[in-house]
Amino acid sequence: MIFLRLFWEFFKTGLFAVGGGMATLPFLYDISTRTGWFTHAMLADMVAVSESTPGPIGVNMATYVGYTTAGIPGAVIATLGLITPSVIIILLIARALKAFKSNPLVEAGFYGLRPCSIGLIAAACYLVIKIALFNPEVYAETGRLADLFNVKAIALAAVLLVCTRWVKKLKGLHPVFFILASALVGVVFAF
């Protein structure tokens, strides 16, 4: 039954997450809340792992969730669930698109998908910031305002912002350098 549910949850995600891998984050946040397969903190780890490994972010995250939930078969099923809607839609549209390629309604439809994509990516951005920089669960338990903020993560984000925006010597470095440096800082300071 877990395999069927994994497939269904990621099928829905793949069907409605328009705009790339980051657009899957709101859906994953919802899956986390409804199923309990992973915590919101684990979602932040999934984003970090997915960003630093080769391949599409959404597929990497589906594989990660499937693996943590039901091992290797779960990873395969969750990944297939995520990509199946895209494959079906591409096969159906490929035939029709040739005939309607220059149709104004088709062009308007694709133009209309842009705001949806932007909204999903903005929601994903909000969730990543909320999960990475804030500790609402700790704050709810203690009631202390200082516990609301993840000071180490905010400091790291500020240093990365300064290094990538205003330090000319570091500004041109490859993003992999910053990913590795962040991983090292995370290990050293026990994030």
JSON list of C-alpha atoms in Angstrom, two decimals:
[
{"chain": "A", "resi": 1, "resn": "MET", "atom": "CA", "xyz": [0.00, 0.00, 0.00]},
{"chain": "A", "resi": 2, "resn": "ILE", "atom": "CA", "xyz": [2.90, 2.39, 0.76]},
{"chain": "A", "resi": 3, "resn": "PHE", "atom": "CA", "xyz": [4.15, 2.01, -2.82]},
{"chain": "A", "resi": 4, "resn": "LEU", "atom": "CA", "xyz": [0.79, 2.93, -4.30]},
{"chain": "A", "resi": 5, "resn": "ARG", "atom": "CA", "xyz": [0.55, 5.95, -2.00]},
{"chain": "A", "resi": 6, "resn": "LEU", "atom": "CA", "xyz": [4.11, 7.04, -2.87]},
{"chain": "A", "resi": 7, "resn": "PHE", "atom": "CA", "xyz": [3.30, 6.79, -6.56]},
{"chain": "A", "resi": 8, "resn": "TRP", "atom": "CA", "xyz": [0.01, 8.71, -6.16]},
{"chain": "A", "resi": 9, "resn": "GLU", "atom": "CA", "xyz": [1.47, 11.53, -4.03]},
{"chain": "A", "resi": 10, "resn": "PHE", "atom": "CA", "xyz": [4.34, 12.11, -6.45]},
{"chain": "A", "resi": 11, "resn": "PHE", "atom": "CA", "xyz": [2.10, 11.67, -9.49]},
{"chain": "A", "resi": 12, "resn": "LYS", "atom": "CA", "xyz": [-0.02, 14.58, -8.21]},
{"chain": "A", "resi": 13, "resn": "THR", "atom": "CA", "xyz": [3.14, 16.59, -7.54]},
{"chain": "A", "resi": 14, "resn": "GLY", "atom": "CA", "xyz": [4.47, 15.92, -11.03]},
{"chain": "A", "resi": 15, "resn": "LEU", "atom": "CA", "xyz": [1.12, 16.82, -12.56]},
{"chain": "A", "resi": 16, "resn": "PHE", "atom": "CA", "xyz": [0.73, 20.20, -10.88]},
{"chain": "A", "resi": 17, "resn": "ALA", "atom": "CA", "xyz": [4.28, 21.42, -10.16]},
{"chain": "A", "resi": 18, "resn": "VAL", "atom": "CA", "xyz": [4.76, 23.65, -13.19]},
{"chain": "A", "resi": 19, "resn": "GLY", "atom": "CA", "xyz": [8.04, 25.54, -13.31]},
{"chain": "A", "resi": 20, "resn": "GLY", "atom": "CA", "xyz": [10.78, 23.13, -12.40]},
{"chain": "A", "resi": 21, "resn": "GLY", "atom": "CA", "xyz": [12.10, 21.36, -9.35]},
{"chain": "A", "resi": 22, "resn": "MET", "atom": "CA", "xyz": [11.75, 24.21, -6.88]},
{"chain": "A", "resi": 23, "resn": "ALA", "atom": "CA", "xyz": [8.05, 24.34, -7.72]},
{"chain": "A", "resi": 24, "resn": "THR", "atom": "CA", "xyz": [7.71, 20.90, -6.09]},
{"chain": "A", "resi": 25, "resn": "LEU", "atom": "CA", "xyz": [8.59, 22.31, -2.65]},
{"chain": "A", "resi": 26, "resn": "PRO", "atom": "CA", "xyz": [5.09, 23.48, -1.68]},
{"chain": "A", "resi": 27, "resn": "PHE", "atom": "CA", "xyz": [3.77, 20.04, -2.62]},
{"chain": "A", "resi": 28, "resn": "LEU", "atom": "CA", "xyz": [6.51, 18.31, -0.61]},
{"chain": "A", "resi": 29, "resn": "TYR", "atom": "CA", "xyz": [5.73, 20.54, 2.36]},
{"chain": "A", "resi": 30, "resn": "ASP", "atom": "CA", "xyz": [2.11, 19.42, 2.09]},
{"chain": "A", "resi": 31, "resn": "ILE", "atom": "CA", "xyz": [3.12, 15.75, 1.75]},
{"chain": "A", "resi": 32, "resn": "SER", "atom": "CA", "xyz": [5.24, 16.12, 4.89]},
{"chain": "A", "resi": 33, "resn": "THR", "atom": "CA", "xyz": [2.32, 17.56, 6.84]},
{"chain": "A", "resi": 34, "resn": "ARG", "atom": "CA", "xyz": [-0.22, 14.98, 5.66]},
{"chain": "A", "resi": 35, "resn": "THR", "atom": "CA", "xyz": [1.83, 11.79, 5.67]},
{"chain": "A", "resi": 36, "resn": "GLY", "atom": "CA", "xyz": [4.55, 12.25, 8.29]},
{"chain": "A", "resi": 37, "resn": "TRP", "atom": "CA", "xyz": [7.06, 10.53, 6.02]},
{"chain": "A", "resi": 38, "resn": "PHE", "atom": "CA", "xyz": [9.56, 13.29, 6.71]},
{"chain": "A", "resi": 39, "resn": "THR", "atom": "CA", "xyz": [9.74, 16.43, 8.81]},
{"chain": "A", "resi": 40, "resn": "HIS", "atom": "CA", "xyz": [9.97, 20.00, 7.60]},
{"chain": "A", "resi": 41, "resn": "ALA", "atom": "CA", "xyz": [13.58, 20.04, 8.83]},
{"chain": "A", "resi": 42, "resn": "MET", "atom": "CA", "xyz": [14.31, 16.98, 6.68]},
{"chain": "A", "resi": 43, "resn": "LEU", "atom": "CA", "xyz": [12.82, 18.90, 3.75]},
{"chain": "A", "resi": 44, "resn": "ALA", "atom": "CA", "xyz": [15.57, 21.50, 4.14]},
{"chain": "A", "resi": 45, "resn": "ASP", "atom": "CA", "xyz": [18.14, 18.69, 4.07]},
{"chain": "A", "resi": 46, "resn": "MET", "atom": "CA", "xyz": [16.50, 17.30, 0.93]},
{"chain": "A", "resi": 47, "resn": "VAL", "atom": "CA", "xyz": [16.80, 20.68, -0.77]},
{"chain": "A", "resi": 48, "resn": "ALA", "atom": "CA", "xyz": [20.49, 20.85, 0.15]},
{"chain": "A", "resi": 49, "resn": "VAL", "atom": "CA", "xyz": [21.19, 17.31, -1.07]},
{"chain": "A", "resi": 50, "resn": "SER", "atom": "CA", "xyz": [19.13, 17.80, -4.24]},
{"chain": "A", "resi": 51, "resn": "GLU", "atom": "CA", "xyz": [20.86, 21.09, -5.06]},
{"chain": "A", "resi": 52, "resn": "SER", "atom": "CA", "xyz": [24.31, 19.59, -4.62]},
{"chain": "A", "resi": 53, "resn": "THR", "atom": "CA", "xyz": [23.76, 16.38, -6.59]},
{"chain": "A", "resi": 54, "resn": "PRO", "atom": "CA", "xyz": [23.49, 16.08, -10.36]},
{"chain": "A", "resi": 55, "resn": "GLY", "atom": "CA", "xyz": [20.06, 15.89, -11.89]},
{"chain": "A", "resi": 56, "resn": "PRO", "atom": "CA", "xyz": [16.75, 17.70, -11.65]},
{"chain": "A", "resi": 57, "resn": "ILE", "atom": "CA", "xyz": [15.89, 18.87, -8.15]},
{"chain": "A", "resi": 58, "resn": "GLY", "atom": "CA", "xyz": [12.33, 17.51, -8.18]},
{"chain": "A", "resi": 59, "resn": "VAL", "atom": "CA", "xyz": [13.46, 14.07, -9.28]},
{"chain": "A", "resi": 60, "resn": "ASN", "atom": "CA", "xyz": [16.25, 14.02, -6.69]},
{"chain": "A", "resi": 61, "resn": "MET", "atom": "CA", "xyz": [13.80, 14.98, -3.97]},
{"chain": "A", "resi": 62, "resn": "ALA", "atom": "CA", "xyz": [11.26, 12.35, -5.04]},
{"chain": "A", "resi": 63, "resn": "THR", "atom": "CA", "xyz": [14.01, 9.73, -5.02]},
{"chain": "A", "resi": 64, "resn": "TYR", "atom": "CA", "xyz": [15.18, 10.88, -1.58]},
{"chain": "A", "resi": 65, "resn": "VAL", "atom": "CA", "xyz": [11.67, 10.76, -0.06]},
{"chain": "A", "resi": 66, "resn": "GLY", "atom": "CA", "xyz": [10.93, 7.41, -1.68]},
{"chain": "A", "resi": 67, "resn": "TYR", "atom": "CA", "xyz": [14.19, 5.96, -0.37]},
{"chain": "A", "resi": 68, "resn": "THR", "atom": "CA", "xyz": [13.72, 7.24, 3.19]},
{"chain": "A", "resi": 69, "resn": "THR", "atom": "CA", "xyz": [10.13, 6.01, 3.20]},
{"chain": "A", "resi": 70, "resn": "ALA", "atom": "CA", "xyz": [10.40, 2.58, 1.54]},
{"chain": "A", "resi": 71, "resn": "GLY", "atom": "CA", "xyz": [13.99, 1.90, 0.51]},
{"chain": "A", "resi": 72, "resn": "ILE", "atom": "CA", "xyz": [15.16, 1.39, -3.07]},
{"chain": "A", "resi": 73, "resn": "PRO", "atom": "CA", "xyz": [11.77, 0.22, -4.40]},
{"chain": "A", "resi": 74, "resn": "GLY", "atom": "CA", "xyz": [10.20, 3.32, -2.83]},
{"chain": "A", "resi": 75, "resn": "ALA", "atom": "CA", "xyz": [12.81, 5.54, -4.49]},
{"chain": "A", "resi": 76, "resn": "VAL", "atom": "CA", "xyz": [12.06, 4.04, -7.90]},
{"chain": "A", "resi": 77, "resn": "ILE", "atom": "CA", "xyz": [8.28, 4.26, -7.45]},
{"chain": "A", "resi": 78, "resn": "ALA", "atom": "CA", "xyz": [8.31, 7.86, -6.16]},
{"chain": "A", "resi": 79, "resn": "THR", "atom": "CA", "xyz": [10.56, 8.91, -9.04]},
{"chain": "A", "resi": 80, "resn": "LEU", "atom": "CA", "xyz": [8.34, 7.17, -11.59]},
{"chain": "A", "resi": 81, "resn": "GLY", "atom": "CA", "xyz": [5.30, 8.81, -9.99]},
{"chain": "A", "resi": 82, "resn": "LEU", "atom": "CA", "xyz": [6.86, 12.24, -10.38]},
{"chain": "A", "resi": 83, "resn": "ILE", "atom": "CA", "xyz": [7.93, 11.87, -14.02]},
{"chain": "A", "resi": 84, "resn": "THR", "atom": "CA", "xyz": [4.93, 9.92, -15.35]},
{"chain": "A", "resi": 85, "resn": "PRO", "atom": "CA", "xyz": [2.62, 12.95, -15.77]},
{"chain": "A", "resi": 86, "resn": "SER", "atom": "CA", "xyz": [5.32, 14.82, -17.68]},
{"chain": "A", "resi": 87, "resn": "VAL", "atom": "CA", "xyz": [5.92, 11.91, -20.02]},
{"chain": "A", "resi": 88, "resn": "ILE", "atom": "CA", "xyz": [2.20, 11.49, -20.69]},
{"chain": "A", "resi": 89, "resn": "ILE", "atom": "CA", "xyz": [1.64, 15.21, -21.24]},
{"chain": "A", "resi": 90, "resn": "ILE", "atom": "CA", "xyz": [4.68, 15.56, -23.49]},
{"chain": "A", "resi": 91, "resn": "LEU", "atom": "CA", "xyz": [3.55, 12.65, -25.64]},
{"chain": "A", "resi": 92, "resn": "LEU", "atom": "CA", "xyz": [0.05, 14.09, -25.98]},
{"chain": "A", "resi": 93, "resn": "ILE", "atom": "CA", "xyz": [1.15, 17.66, -26.59]},
{"chain": "A", "resi": 94, "resn": "ALA", "atom": "CA", "xyz": [3.92, 16.74, -29.03]},
{"chain": "A", "resi": 95, "resn": "ARG", "atom": "CA", "xyz": [1.37, 15.50, -31.52]},
{"chain": "A", "resi": 96, "resn": "ALA", "atom": "CA", "xyz": [-1.00, 18.41, -31.13]},
{"chain": "A", "resi": 97, "resn": "LEU", "atom": "CA", "xyz": [1.64, 21.11, -30.84]},
{"chain": "A", "resi": 98, "resn": "LYS", "atom": "CA", "xyz": [2.87, 20.65, -34.38]},
{"chain": "A", "resi": 99, "resn": "ALA", "atom": "CA", "xyz": [-0.60, 21.41, -35.71]},
{"chain": "A", "resi": 100, "resn": "PHE", "atom": "CA", "xyz": [-1.33, 24.27, -33.29]},
{"chain": "A", "resi": 101, "resn": "LYS", "atom": "CA", "xyz": [2.15, 25.69, -32.87]},
{"chain": "A", "resi": 102, "resn": "SER", "atom": "CA", "xyz": [1.29, 29.17, -34.08]},
{"chain": "A", "resi": 103, "resn": "ASN", "atom": "CA", "xyz": [-2.27, 29.21, -32.72]},
{"chain": "A", "resi": 104, "resn": "PRO", "atom": "CA", "xyz": [-2.85, 32.35, -30.60]},
{"chain": "A", "resi": 105, "resn": "LEU", "atom": "CA", "xyz": [-4.78, 30.34, -27.98]},
{"chain": "A", "resi": 106, "resn": "VAL", "atom": "CA", "xyz": [-1.88, 27.94, -27.49]},
{"chain": "A", "resi": 107, "resn": "GLU", "atom": "CA", "xyz": [0.56, 30.85, -27.20]},
{"chain": "A", "resi": 108, "resn": "ALA", "atom": "CA", "xyz": [-1.77, 32.53, -24.69]},
{"chain": "A", "resi": 109, "resn": "GLY", "atom": "CA", "xyz": [-1.99, 29.30, -22.69]},
{"chain": "A", "resi": 110, "resn": "PHE", "atom": "CA", "xyz": [1.79, 29.05, -22.39]},
{"chain": "A", "resi": 111, "resn": "TYR", "atom": "CA", "xyz": [1.95, 32.75, -21.54]},
{"chain": "A", "resi": 112, "resn": "GLY", "atom": "CA", "xyz": [-0.65, 32.17, -18.81]},
{"chain": "A", "resi": 113, "resn": "LEU", "atom": "CA", "xyz": [1.43, 29.42, -17.22]},
{"chain": "A", "resi": 114, "resn": "ARG", "atom": "CA", "xyz": [4.26, 31.86, -16.47]},
{"chain": "A", "resi": 115, "resn": "PRO", "atom": "CA", "xyz": [2.58, 33.52, -13.45]},
{"chain": "A", "resi": 116, "resn": "CYS", "atom": "CA", "xyz": [1.70, 30.08, -12.05]},
{"chain": "A", "resi": 117, "resn": "SER", "atom": "CA", "xyz": [5.30, 29.04, -12.35]},
{"chain": "A", "resi": 118, "resn": "ILE", "atom": "CA", "xyz": [6.51, 32.25, -10.69]},
{"chain": "A", "resi": 119, "resn": "GLY", "atom": "CA", "xyz": [4.02, 31.77, -7.85]},
{"chain": "A", "resi": 120, "resn": "LEU", "atom": "CA", "xyz": [5.12, 28.20, -7.19]},
{"chain": "A", "resi": 121, "resn": "ILE", "atom": "CA", "xyz": [8.78, 29.18, -7.20]},
{"chain": "A", "resi": 122, "resn": "ALA", "atom": "CA", "xyz": [8.06, 32.12, -4.85]},
{"chain": "A", "resi": 123, "resn": "ALA", "atom": "CA", "xyz": [6.22, 29.76, -2.50]},
{"chain": "A", "resi": 124, "resn": "ALA", "atom": "CA", "xyz": [9.20, 27.40, -2.60]},
{"chain": "A", "resi": 125, "resn": "CYS", "atom": "CA", "xyz": [11.54, 30.29, -1.81]},
{"chain": "A", "resi": 126, "resn": "TYR", "atom": "CA", "xyz": [9.38, 31.26, 1.16]},
{"chain": "A", "resi": 127, "resn": "LEU", "atom": "CA", "xyz": [9.36, 27.68, 2.47]},
{"chain": "A", "resi": 128, "resn": "VAL", "atom": "CA", "xyz": [13.13, 27.29, 2.15]},
{"chain": "A", "resi": 129, "resn": "ILE", "atom": "CA", "xyz": [13.69, 30.56, 4.03]},
{"chain": "A", "resi": 130, "resn": "LYS", "atom": "CA", "xyz": [11.15, 29.57, 6.70]},
{"chain": "A", "resi": 131, "resn": "ILE", "atom": "CA", "xyz": [12.67, 26.13, 7.21]},
{"chain": "A", "resi": 132, "resn": "ALA", "atom": "CA", "xyz": [16.33, 27.17, 7.02]},
{"chain": "A", "resi": 133, "resn": "LEU", "atom": "CA", "xyz": [16.35, 30.46, 8.94]},
{"chain": "A", "resi": 134, "resn": "PHE", "atom": "CA", "xyz": [13.57, 30.12, 11.48]},
{"chain": "A", "resi": 135, "resn": "ASN", "atom": "CA", "xyz": [12.63, 27.63, 14.22]},
{"chain": "A", "resi": 136, "resn": "PRO", "atom": "CA", "xyz": [8.88, 28.09, 14.73]},
{"chain": "A", "resi": 137, "resn": "GLU", "atom": "CA", "xyz": [8.55, 24.72, 16.51]},
{"chain": "A", "resi": 138, "resn": "VAL", "atom": "CA", "xyz": [11.19, 25.64, 19.11]},
{"chain": "A", "resi": 139, "resn": "TYR", "atom": "CA", "xyz": [9.63, 29.07, 19.55]},
{"chain": "A", "resi": 140, "resn": "ALA", "atom": "CA", "xyz": [6.20, 27.49, 20.08]},
{"chain": "A", "resi": 141, "resn": "GLU", "atom": "CA", "xyz": [7.63, 25.29, 22.84]},
{"chain": "A", "resi": 142, "resn": "THR", "atom": "CA", "xyz": [9.67, 27.92, 24.68]},
{"chain": "A", "resi": 143, "resn": "GLY", "atom": "CA", "xyz": [7.92, 31.18, 23.80]},
{"chain": "A", "resi": 144, "resn": "ARG", "atom": "CA", "xyz": [11.28, 32.99, 23.69]},
{"chain": "A", "resi": 145, "resn": "LEU", "atom": "CA", "xyz": [11.75, 35.28, 20.69]},
{"chain": "A", "resi": 146, "resn": "ALA", "atom": "CA", "xyz": [15.45, 34.37, 20.50]},
{"chain": "A", "resi": 147, "resn": "ASP", "atom": "CA", "xyz": [14.49, 30.75, 19.82]},
{"chain": "A", "resi": 148, "resn": "LEU", "atom": "CA", "xyz": [12.54, 31.77, 16.73]},
{"chain": "A", "resi": 149, "resn": "PHE", "atom": "CA", "xyz": [15.70, 32.52, 14.75]},
{"chain": "A", "resi": 150, "resn": "ASN", "atom": "CA", "xyz": [18.33, 30.03, 13.60]},
{"chain": "A", "resi": 151, "resn": "VAL", "atom": "CA", "xyz": [21.24, 32.36, 14.29]},
{"chain": "A", "resi": 152, "resn": "LYS", "atom": "CA", "xyz": [23.91, 30.09, 12.76]},
{"chain": "A", "resi": 153, "resn": "ALA", "atom": "CA", "xyz": [21.95, 29.72, 9.51]},
{"chain": "A", "resi": 154, "resn": "ILE", "atom": "CA", "xyz": [21.22, 33.45, 9.31]},
{"chain": "A", "resi": 155, "resn": "ALA", "atom": "CA", "xyz": [24.92, 34.21, 9.86]},
{"chain": "A", "resi": 156, "resn": "LEU", "atom": "CA", "xyz": [25.90, 31.74, 7.12]},
{"chain": "A", "resi": 157, "resn": "ALA", "atom": "CA", "xyz": [23.31, 33.23, 4.73]},
{"chain": "A", "resi": 158, "resn": "ALA", "atom": "CA", "xyz": [24.61, 36.75, 5.46]},
{"chain": "A", "resi": 159, "resn": "VAL", "atom": "CA", "xyz": [28.23, 35.69, 4.86]},
{"chain": "A", "resi": 160, "resn": "LEU", "atom": "CA", "xyz": [27.27, 33.97, 1.60]},
{"chain": "A", "resi": 161, "resn": "LEU", "atom": "CA", "xyz": [25.32, 37.05, 0.49]},
{"chain": "A", "resi": 162, "resn": "VAL", "atom": "CA", "xyz": [28.27, 39.34, 1.19]},
{"chain": "A", "resi": 163, "resn": "CYS", "atom": "CA", "xyz": [30.74, 36.96, -0.48]},
{"chain": "A", "resi": 164, "resn": "THR", "atom": "CA", "xyz": [28.67, 36.44, -3.62]},
{"chain": "A", "resi": 165, "resn": "ARG", "atom": "CA", "xyz": [27.51, 40.04, -4.05]},
{"chain": "A", "resi": 166, "resn": "TRP", "atom": "CA", "xyz": [30.14, 42.45, -2.74]},
{"chain": "A", "resi": 167, "resn": "VAL", "atom": "CA", "xyz": [33.53, 40.71, -2.47]},
{"chain": "A", "resi": 168, "resn": "LYS", "atom": "CA", "xyz": [34.92, 41.05, -5.98]},
{"chain": "A", "resi": 169, "resn": "LYS", "atom": "CA", "xyz": [37.51, 38.27, -5.65]},
{"chain": "A", "resi": 170, "resn": "LEU", "atom": "CA", "xyz": [34.85, 35.75, -4.57]},
{"chain": "A", "resi": 171, "resn": "LYS", "atom": "CA", "xyz": [32.05, 37.02, -6.77]},
{"chain": "A", "resi": 172, "resn": "GLY", "atom": "CA", "xyz": [33.30, 35.19, -9.86]},
{"chain": "A", "resi": 173, "resn": "LEU", "atom": "CA", "xyz": [33.87, 31.80, -8.20]},
{"chain": "A", "resi": 174, "resn": "HIS", "atom": "CA", "xyz": [31.91, 28.79, -9.35]},
{"chain": "A", "resi": 175, "resn": "PRO", "atom": "CA", "xyz": [28.78, 27.99, -7.27]},
{"chain": "A", "resi": 176, "resn": "VAL", "atom": "CA", "xyz": [30.23, 24.56, -6.41]},
{"chain": "A", "resi": 177, "resn": "PHE", "atom": "CA", "xyz": [32.82, 26.36, -4.28]},
{"chain": "A", "resi": 178, "resn": "PHE", "atom": "CA", "xyz": [30.06, 27.96, -2.20]},
{"chain": "A", "resi": 179, "resn": "ILE", "atom": "CA", "xyz": [28.16, 24.66, -1.91]},
{"chain": "A", "resi": 180, "resn": "LEU", "atom": "CA", "xyz": [31.28, 22.89, -0.63]},
{"chain": "A", "resi": 181, "resn": "ALA", "atom": "CA", "xyz": [32.14, 25.77, 1.72]},
{"chain": "A", "resi": 182, "resn": "SER", "atom": "CA", "xyz": [28.60, 25.74, 3.10]},
{"chain": "A", "resi": 183, "resn": "ALA", "atom": "CA", "xyz": [28.75, 21.97, 3.59]},
{"chain": "A", "resi": 184, "resn": "LEU", "atom": "CA", "xyz": [32.03, 22.35, 5.47]},
{"chain": "A", "resi": 185, "resn": "VAL", "atom": "CA", "xyz": [30.61, 25.09, 7.67]},
{"chain": "A", "resi": 186, "resn": "GLY", "atom": "CA", "xyz": [27.52, 22.95, 8.29]},
{"chain": "A", "resi": 187, "resn": "VAL", "atom": "CA", "xyz": [29.67, 20.02, 9.42]},
{"chain": "A", "resi": 188, "resn": "VAL", "atom": "CA", "xyz": [31.99, 22.14, 11.58]},
{"chain": "A", "resi": 189, "resn": "PHE", "atom": "CA", "xyz": [29.19, 24.05, 13.29]},
{"chain": "A", "resi": 190, "resn": "ALA", "atom": "CA", "xyz": [26.78, 21.07, 13.46]},
{"chain": "A", "resi": 191, "resn": "PHE", "atom": "CA", "xyz": [23.85, 22.43, 11.46]}
]
